[in-house]
PDB file of C-alpha atoms in Angstrom:
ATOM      1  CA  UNK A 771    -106.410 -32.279  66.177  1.00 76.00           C
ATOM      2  CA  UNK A 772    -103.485 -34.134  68.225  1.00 84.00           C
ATOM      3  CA  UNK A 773    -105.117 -37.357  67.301  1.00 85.00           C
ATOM      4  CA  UNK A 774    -103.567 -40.113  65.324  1.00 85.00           C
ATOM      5  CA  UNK A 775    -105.070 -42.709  62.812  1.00 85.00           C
ATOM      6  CA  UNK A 776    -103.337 -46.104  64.415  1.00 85.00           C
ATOM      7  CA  UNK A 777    -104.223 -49.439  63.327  1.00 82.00           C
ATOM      8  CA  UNK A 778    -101.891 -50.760  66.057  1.00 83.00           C
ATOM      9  CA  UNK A 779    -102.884 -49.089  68.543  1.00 83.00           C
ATOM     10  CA  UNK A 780    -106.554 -48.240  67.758  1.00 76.00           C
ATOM     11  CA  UNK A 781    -108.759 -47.409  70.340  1.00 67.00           C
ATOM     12  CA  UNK A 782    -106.964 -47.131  73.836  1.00 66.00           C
ATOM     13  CA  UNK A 783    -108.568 -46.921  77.658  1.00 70.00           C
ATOM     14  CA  UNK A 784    -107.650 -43.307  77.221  1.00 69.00           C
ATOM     15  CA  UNK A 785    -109.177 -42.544  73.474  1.00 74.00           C
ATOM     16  CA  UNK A 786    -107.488 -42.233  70.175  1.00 78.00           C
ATOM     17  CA  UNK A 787    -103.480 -42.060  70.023  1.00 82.00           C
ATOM     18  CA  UNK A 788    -102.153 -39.041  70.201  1.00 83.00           C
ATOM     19  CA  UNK A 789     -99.658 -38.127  67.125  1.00 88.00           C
ATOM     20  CA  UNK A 790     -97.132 -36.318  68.868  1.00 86.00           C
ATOM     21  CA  UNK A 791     -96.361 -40.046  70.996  1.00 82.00           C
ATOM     22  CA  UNK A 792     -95.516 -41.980  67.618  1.00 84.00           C
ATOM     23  CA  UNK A 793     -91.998 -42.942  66.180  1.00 82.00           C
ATOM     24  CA  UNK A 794     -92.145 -39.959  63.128  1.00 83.00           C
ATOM     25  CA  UNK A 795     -92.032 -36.259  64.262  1.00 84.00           C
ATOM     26  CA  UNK A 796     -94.818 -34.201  62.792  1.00 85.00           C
ATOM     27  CA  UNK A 797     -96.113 -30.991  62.549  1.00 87.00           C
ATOM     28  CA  UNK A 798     -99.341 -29.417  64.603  1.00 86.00           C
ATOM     29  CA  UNK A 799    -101.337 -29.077  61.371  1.00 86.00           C
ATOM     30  CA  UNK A 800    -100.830 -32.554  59.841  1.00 88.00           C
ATOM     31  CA  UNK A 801    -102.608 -35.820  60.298  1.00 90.00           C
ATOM     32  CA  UNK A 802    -100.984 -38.731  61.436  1.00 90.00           C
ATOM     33  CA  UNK A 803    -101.435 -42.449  59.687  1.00 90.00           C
ATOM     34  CA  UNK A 804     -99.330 -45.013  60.631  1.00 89.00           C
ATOM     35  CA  UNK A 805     -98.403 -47.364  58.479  1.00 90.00           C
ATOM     36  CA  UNK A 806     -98.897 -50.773  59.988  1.00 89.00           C
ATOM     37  CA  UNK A 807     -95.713 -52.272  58.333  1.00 91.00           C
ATOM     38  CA  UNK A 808     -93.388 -49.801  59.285  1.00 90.00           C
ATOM     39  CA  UNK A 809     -94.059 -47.776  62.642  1.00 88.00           C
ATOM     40  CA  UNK A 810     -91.511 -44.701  61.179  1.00 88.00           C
ATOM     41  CA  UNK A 811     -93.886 -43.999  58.275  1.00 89.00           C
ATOM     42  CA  UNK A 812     -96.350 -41.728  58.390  1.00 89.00           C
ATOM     43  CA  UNK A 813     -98.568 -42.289  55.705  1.00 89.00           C
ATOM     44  CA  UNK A 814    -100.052 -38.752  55.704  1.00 89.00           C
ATOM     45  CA  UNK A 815     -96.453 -36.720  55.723  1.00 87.00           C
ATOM     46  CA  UNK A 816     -96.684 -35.974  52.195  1.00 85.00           C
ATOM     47  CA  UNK A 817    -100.841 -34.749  52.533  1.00 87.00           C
ATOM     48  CA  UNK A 818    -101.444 -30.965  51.645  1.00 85.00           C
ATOM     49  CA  UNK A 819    -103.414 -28.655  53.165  1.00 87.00           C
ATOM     50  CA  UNK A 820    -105.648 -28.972  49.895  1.00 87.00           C
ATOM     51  CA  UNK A 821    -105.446 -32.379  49.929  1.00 87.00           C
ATOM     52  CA  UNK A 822    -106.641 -32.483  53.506  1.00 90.00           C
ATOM     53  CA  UNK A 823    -109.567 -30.624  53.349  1.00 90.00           C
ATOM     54  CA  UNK A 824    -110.235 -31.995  50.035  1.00 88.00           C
ATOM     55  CA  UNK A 825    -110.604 -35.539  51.788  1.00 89.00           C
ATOM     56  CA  UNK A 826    -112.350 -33.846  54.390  1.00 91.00           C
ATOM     57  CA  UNK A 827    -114.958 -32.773  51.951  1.00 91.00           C
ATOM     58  CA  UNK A 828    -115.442 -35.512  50.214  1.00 87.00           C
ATOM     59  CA  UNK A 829    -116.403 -37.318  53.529  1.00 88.00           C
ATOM     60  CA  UNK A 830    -118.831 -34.645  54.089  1.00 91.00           C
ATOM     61  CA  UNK A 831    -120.462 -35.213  50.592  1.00 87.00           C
ATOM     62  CA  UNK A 832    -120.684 -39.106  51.406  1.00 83.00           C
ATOM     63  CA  UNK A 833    -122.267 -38.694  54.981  1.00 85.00           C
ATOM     64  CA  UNK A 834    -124.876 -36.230  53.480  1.00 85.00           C
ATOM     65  CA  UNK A 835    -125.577 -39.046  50.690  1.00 80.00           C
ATOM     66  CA  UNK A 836    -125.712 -41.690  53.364  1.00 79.00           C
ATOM     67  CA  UNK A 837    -127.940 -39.769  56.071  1.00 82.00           C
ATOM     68  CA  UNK A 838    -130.022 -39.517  52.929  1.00 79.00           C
ATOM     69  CA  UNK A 839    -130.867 -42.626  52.947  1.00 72.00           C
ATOM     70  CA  UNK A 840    -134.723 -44.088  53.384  1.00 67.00           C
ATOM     71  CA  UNK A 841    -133.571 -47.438  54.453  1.00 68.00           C
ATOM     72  CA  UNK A 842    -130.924 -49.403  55.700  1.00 68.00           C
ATOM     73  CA  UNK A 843    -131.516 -51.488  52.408  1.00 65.00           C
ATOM     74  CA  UNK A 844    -130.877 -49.007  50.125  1.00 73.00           C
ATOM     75  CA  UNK A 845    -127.966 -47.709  51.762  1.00 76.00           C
ATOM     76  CA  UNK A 846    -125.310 -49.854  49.780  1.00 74.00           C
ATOM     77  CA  UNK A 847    -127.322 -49.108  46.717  1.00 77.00           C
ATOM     78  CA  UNK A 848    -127.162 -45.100  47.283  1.00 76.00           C
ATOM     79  CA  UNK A 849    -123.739 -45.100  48.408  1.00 75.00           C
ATOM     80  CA  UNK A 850    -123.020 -47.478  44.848  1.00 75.00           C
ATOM     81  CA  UNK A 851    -124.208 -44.818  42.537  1.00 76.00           C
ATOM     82  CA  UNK A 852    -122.712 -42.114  44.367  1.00 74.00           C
ATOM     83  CA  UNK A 853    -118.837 -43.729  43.792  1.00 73.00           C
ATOM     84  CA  UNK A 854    -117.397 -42.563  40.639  1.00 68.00           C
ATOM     85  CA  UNK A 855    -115.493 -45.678  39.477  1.00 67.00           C
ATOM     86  CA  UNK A 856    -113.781 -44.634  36.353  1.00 67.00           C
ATOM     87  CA  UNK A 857    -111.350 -42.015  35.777  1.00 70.00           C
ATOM     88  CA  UNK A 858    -112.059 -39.453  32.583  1.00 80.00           C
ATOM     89  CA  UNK A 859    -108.133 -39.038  32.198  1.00 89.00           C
ATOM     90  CA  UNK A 860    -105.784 -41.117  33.400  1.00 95.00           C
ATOM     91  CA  UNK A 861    -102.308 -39.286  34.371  1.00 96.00           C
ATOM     92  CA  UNK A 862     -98.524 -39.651  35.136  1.00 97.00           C
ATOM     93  CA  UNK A 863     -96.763 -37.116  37.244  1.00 97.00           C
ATOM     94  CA  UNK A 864     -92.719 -36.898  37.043  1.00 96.00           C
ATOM     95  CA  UNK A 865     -90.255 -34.532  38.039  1.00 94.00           C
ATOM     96  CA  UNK A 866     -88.229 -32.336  36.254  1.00 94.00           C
ATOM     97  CA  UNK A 867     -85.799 -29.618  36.241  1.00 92.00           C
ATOM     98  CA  UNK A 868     -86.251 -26.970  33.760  1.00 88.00           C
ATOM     99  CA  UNK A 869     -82.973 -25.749  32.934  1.00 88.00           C
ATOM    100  CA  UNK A 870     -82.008 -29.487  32.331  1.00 91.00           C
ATOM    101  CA  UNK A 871     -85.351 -30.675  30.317  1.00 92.00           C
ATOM    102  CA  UNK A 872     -87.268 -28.757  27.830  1.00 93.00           C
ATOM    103  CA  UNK A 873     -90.874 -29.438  27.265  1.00 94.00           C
ATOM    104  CA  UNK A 874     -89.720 -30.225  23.685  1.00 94.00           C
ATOM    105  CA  UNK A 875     -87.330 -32.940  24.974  1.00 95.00           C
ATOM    106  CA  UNK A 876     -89.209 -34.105  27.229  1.00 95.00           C
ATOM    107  CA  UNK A 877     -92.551 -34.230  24.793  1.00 95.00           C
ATOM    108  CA  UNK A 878     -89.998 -35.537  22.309  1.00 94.00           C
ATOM    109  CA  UNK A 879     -89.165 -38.477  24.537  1.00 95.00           C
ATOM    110  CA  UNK A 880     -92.866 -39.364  25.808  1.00 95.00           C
ATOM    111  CA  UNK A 881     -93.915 -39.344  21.931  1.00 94.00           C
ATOM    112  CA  UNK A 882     -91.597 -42.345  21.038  1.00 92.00           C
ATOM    113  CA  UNK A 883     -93.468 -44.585  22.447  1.00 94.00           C
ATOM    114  CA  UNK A 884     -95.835 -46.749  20.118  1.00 93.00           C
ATOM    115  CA  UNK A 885     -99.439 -47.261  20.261  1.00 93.00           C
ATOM    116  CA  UNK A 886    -100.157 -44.588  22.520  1.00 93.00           C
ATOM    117  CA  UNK A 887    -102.946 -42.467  21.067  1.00 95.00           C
ATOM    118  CA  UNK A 888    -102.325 -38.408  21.042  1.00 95.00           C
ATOM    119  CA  UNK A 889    -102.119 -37.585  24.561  1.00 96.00           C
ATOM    120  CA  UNK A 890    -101.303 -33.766  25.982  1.00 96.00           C
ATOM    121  CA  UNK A 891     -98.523 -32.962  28.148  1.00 96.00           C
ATOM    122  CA  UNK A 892     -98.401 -29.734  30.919  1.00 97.00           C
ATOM    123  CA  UNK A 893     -94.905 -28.667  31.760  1.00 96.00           C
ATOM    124  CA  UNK A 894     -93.985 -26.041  33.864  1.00 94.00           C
ATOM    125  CA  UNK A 895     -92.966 -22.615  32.639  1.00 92.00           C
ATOM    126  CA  UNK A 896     -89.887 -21.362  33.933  1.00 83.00           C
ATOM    127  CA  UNK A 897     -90.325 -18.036  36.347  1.00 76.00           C
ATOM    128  CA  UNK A 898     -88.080 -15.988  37.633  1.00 71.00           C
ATOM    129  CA  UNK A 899     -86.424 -18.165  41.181  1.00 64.00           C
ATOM    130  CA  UNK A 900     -88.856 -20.983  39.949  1.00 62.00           C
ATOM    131  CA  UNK A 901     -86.648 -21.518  37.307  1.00 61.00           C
ATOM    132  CA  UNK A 902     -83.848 -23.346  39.553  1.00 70.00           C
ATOM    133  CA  UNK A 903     -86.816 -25.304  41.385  1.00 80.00           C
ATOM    134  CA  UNK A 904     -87.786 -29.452  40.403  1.00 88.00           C
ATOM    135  CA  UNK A 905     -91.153 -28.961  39.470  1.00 91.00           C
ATOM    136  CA  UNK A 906     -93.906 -31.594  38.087  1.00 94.00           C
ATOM    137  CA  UNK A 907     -94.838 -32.185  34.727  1.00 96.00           C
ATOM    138  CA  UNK A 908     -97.705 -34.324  33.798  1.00 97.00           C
ATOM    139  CA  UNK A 909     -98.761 -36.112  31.094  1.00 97.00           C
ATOM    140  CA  UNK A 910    -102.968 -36.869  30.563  1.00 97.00           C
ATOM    141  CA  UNK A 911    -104.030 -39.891  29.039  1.00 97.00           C
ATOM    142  CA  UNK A 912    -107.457 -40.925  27.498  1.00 94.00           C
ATOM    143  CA  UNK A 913    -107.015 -44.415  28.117  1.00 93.00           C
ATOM    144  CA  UNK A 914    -105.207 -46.553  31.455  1.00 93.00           C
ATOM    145  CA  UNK A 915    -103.340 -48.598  28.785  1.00 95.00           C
ATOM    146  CA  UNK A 916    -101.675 -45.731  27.170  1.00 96.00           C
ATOM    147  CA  UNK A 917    -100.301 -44.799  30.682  1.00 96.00           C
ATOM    148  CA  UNK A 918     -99.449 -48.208  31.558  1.00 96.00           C
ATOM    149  CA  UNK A 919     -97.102 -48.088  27.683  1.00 96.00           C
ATOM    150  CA  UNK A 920     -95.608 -44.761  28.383  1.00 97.00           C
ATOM    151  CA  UNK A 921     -94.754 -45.303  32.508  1.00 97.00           C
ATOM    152  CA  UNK A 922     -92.663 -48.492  30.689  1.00 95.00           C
ATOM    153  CA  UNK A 923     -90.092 -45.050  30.160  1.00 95.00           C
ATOM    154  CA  UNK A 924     -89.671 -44.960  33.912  1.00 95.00           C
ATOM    155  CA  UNK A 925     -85.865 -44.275  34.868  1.00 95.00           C
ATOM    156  CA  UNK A 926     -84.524 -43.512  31.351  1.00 95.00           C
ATOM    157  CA  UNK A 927     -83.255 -40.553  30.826  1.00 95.00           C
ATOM    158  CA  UNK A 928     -83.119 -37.442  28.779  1.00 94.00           C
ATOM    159  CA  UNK A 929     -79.665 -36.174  28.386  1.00 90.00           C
ATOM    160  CA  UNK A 930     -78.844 -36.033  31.706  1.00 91.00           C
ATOM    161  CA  UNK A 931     -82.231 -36.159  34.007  1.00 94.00           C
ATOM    162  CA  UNK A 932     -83.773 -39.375  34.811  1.00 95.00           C
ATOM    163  CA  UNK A 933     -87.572 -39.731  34.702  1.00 96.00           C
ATOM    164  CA  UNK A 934     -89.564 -40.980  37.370  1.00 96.00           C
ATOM    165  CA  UNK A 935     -93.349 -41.184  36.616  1.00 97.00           C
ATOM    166  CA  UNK A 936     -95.913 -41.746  39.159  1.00 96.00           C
ATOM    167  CA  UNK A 937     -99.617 -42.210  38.547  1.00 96.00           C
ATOM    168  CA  UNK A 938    -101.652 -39.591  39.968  1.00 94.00           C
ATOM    169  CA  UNK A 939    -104.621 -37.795  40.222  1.00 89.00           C
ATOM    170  CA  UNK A 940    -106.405 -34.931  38.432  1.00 90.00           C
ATOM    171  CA  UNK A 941    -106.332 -33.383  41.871  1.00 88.00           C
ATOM    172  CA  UNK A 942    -102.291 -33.081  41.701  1.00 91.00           C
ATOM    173  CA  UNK A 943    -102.644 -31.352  38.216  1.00 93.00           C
ATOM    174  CA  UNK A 944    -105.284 -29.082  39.605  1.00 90.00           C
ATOM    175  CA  UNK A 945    -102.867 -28.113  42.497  1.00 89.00           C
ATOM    176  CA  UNK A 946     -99.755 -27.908  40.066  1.00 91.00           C
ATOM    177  CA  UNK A 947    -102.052 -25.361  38.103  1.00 92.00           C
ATOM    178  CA  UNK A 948    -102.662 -23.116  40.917  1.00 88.00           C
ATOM    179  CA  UNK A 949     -99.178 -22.715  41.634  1.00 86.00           C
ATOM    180  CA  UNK A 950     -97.761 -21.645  38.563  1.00 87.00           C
ATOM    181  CA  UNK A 951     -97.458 -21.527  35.022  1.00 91.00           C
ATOM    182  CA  UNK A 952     -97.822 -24.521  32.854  1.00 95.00           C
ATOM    183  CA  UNK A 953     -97.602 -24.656  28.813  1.00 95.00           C
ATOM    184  CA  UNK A 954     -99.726 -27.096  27.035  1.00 96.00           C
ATOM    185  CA  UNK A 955     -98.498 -29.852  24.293  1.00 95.00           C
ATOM    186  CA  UNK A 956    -100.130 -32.486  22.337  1.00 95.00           C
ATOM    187  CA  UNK A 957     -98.547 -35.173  21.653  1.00 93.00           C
ATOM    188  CA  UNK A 958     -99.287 -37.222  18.953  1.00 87.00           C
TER     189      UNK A 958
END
């Protein structure tokens, strides 16, 4: 689709925007978001081909739910119990390089944290080229507040790599997963 998601610009005499006419060069095969704030970003630059047709499905799922409906009164109601408010795991993301961090550092560092209940940690295994590459590591969490403690490490460092953790999704693990080889720690 050449079509661009524009809060700006919305609906024109001549239909939806079309992405290739904004301020931020894109590719054929991804969507286009502008951010309202700041015409340069495209809010969907960073989207995956997974992630895309993972949001695509998910839409998909929700019309079904909501063409299900009886009633226009029990549509809110349906579409309610059909959201999944609470996370199971609650996770960080953060880069690393793995000739510069070892999982052992790196679990090392994440366990001195205090009252943070045992938690696990996937980091990447080091393959052949991959080996050179920045790759994610993640750490899951049982419980929001343990992630909120441990993201407080943000921008220290081990030795000499500096960690940058981002919340993310179980969605980012699953795709991390796919892609290569993680090991498993618990950290406790």
């Amino acid at each position: 689709a050449n079509s661009a998601v524009s809060i700006r610009l919305a609906l024109t005499p001549n239909g939806a925007p079309s992405k290739f006419g904004l301020y931020s060069a894109v590719q054929k095969e991804q969507w286009y978001v502008e951010d309202p704030f700041d015409l340069r970003h495209n809010l969907a630059s960073q989207c995956t081909r997974d992630g895309r047709q993972r949001i695509l499905d998910k839409m998909l799922e929700t019309l079904g739910v909501l063409n299900s409906a009886a009633s226009e009164e029990c549509l809110a109601g349906l579409f309610a119990s059909h959201c999944s408010w609470t996370p199971a795991r609650f996770l960080l993301k953060c880069r690393v390089h793995i000739e510069k961090v070892t999982s052992a550092d790196f679990a090392e560092a994440l366990s001195a944290v205090r009252d943070v209940r045992p938690f696990s940690v996937r980091f990447p295994v080091a393959q052949g080229s991959k080996a050179r590459e920045v790759v994610d590591a993640f750490a899951i969490f049982q419980v929001e507040g343990d992630r909120r403690r441990v993201h407080r490490l943000n921008e220290t460092y081990i030795g000499e790599w500096q960690l940058r953790f981002l919340p993310c999704s179980l969605w980012a693990l699953e795709d991390a997963l796919r892609s290569g080889e993680y090991e498993e720690l618990e950290v406790t």
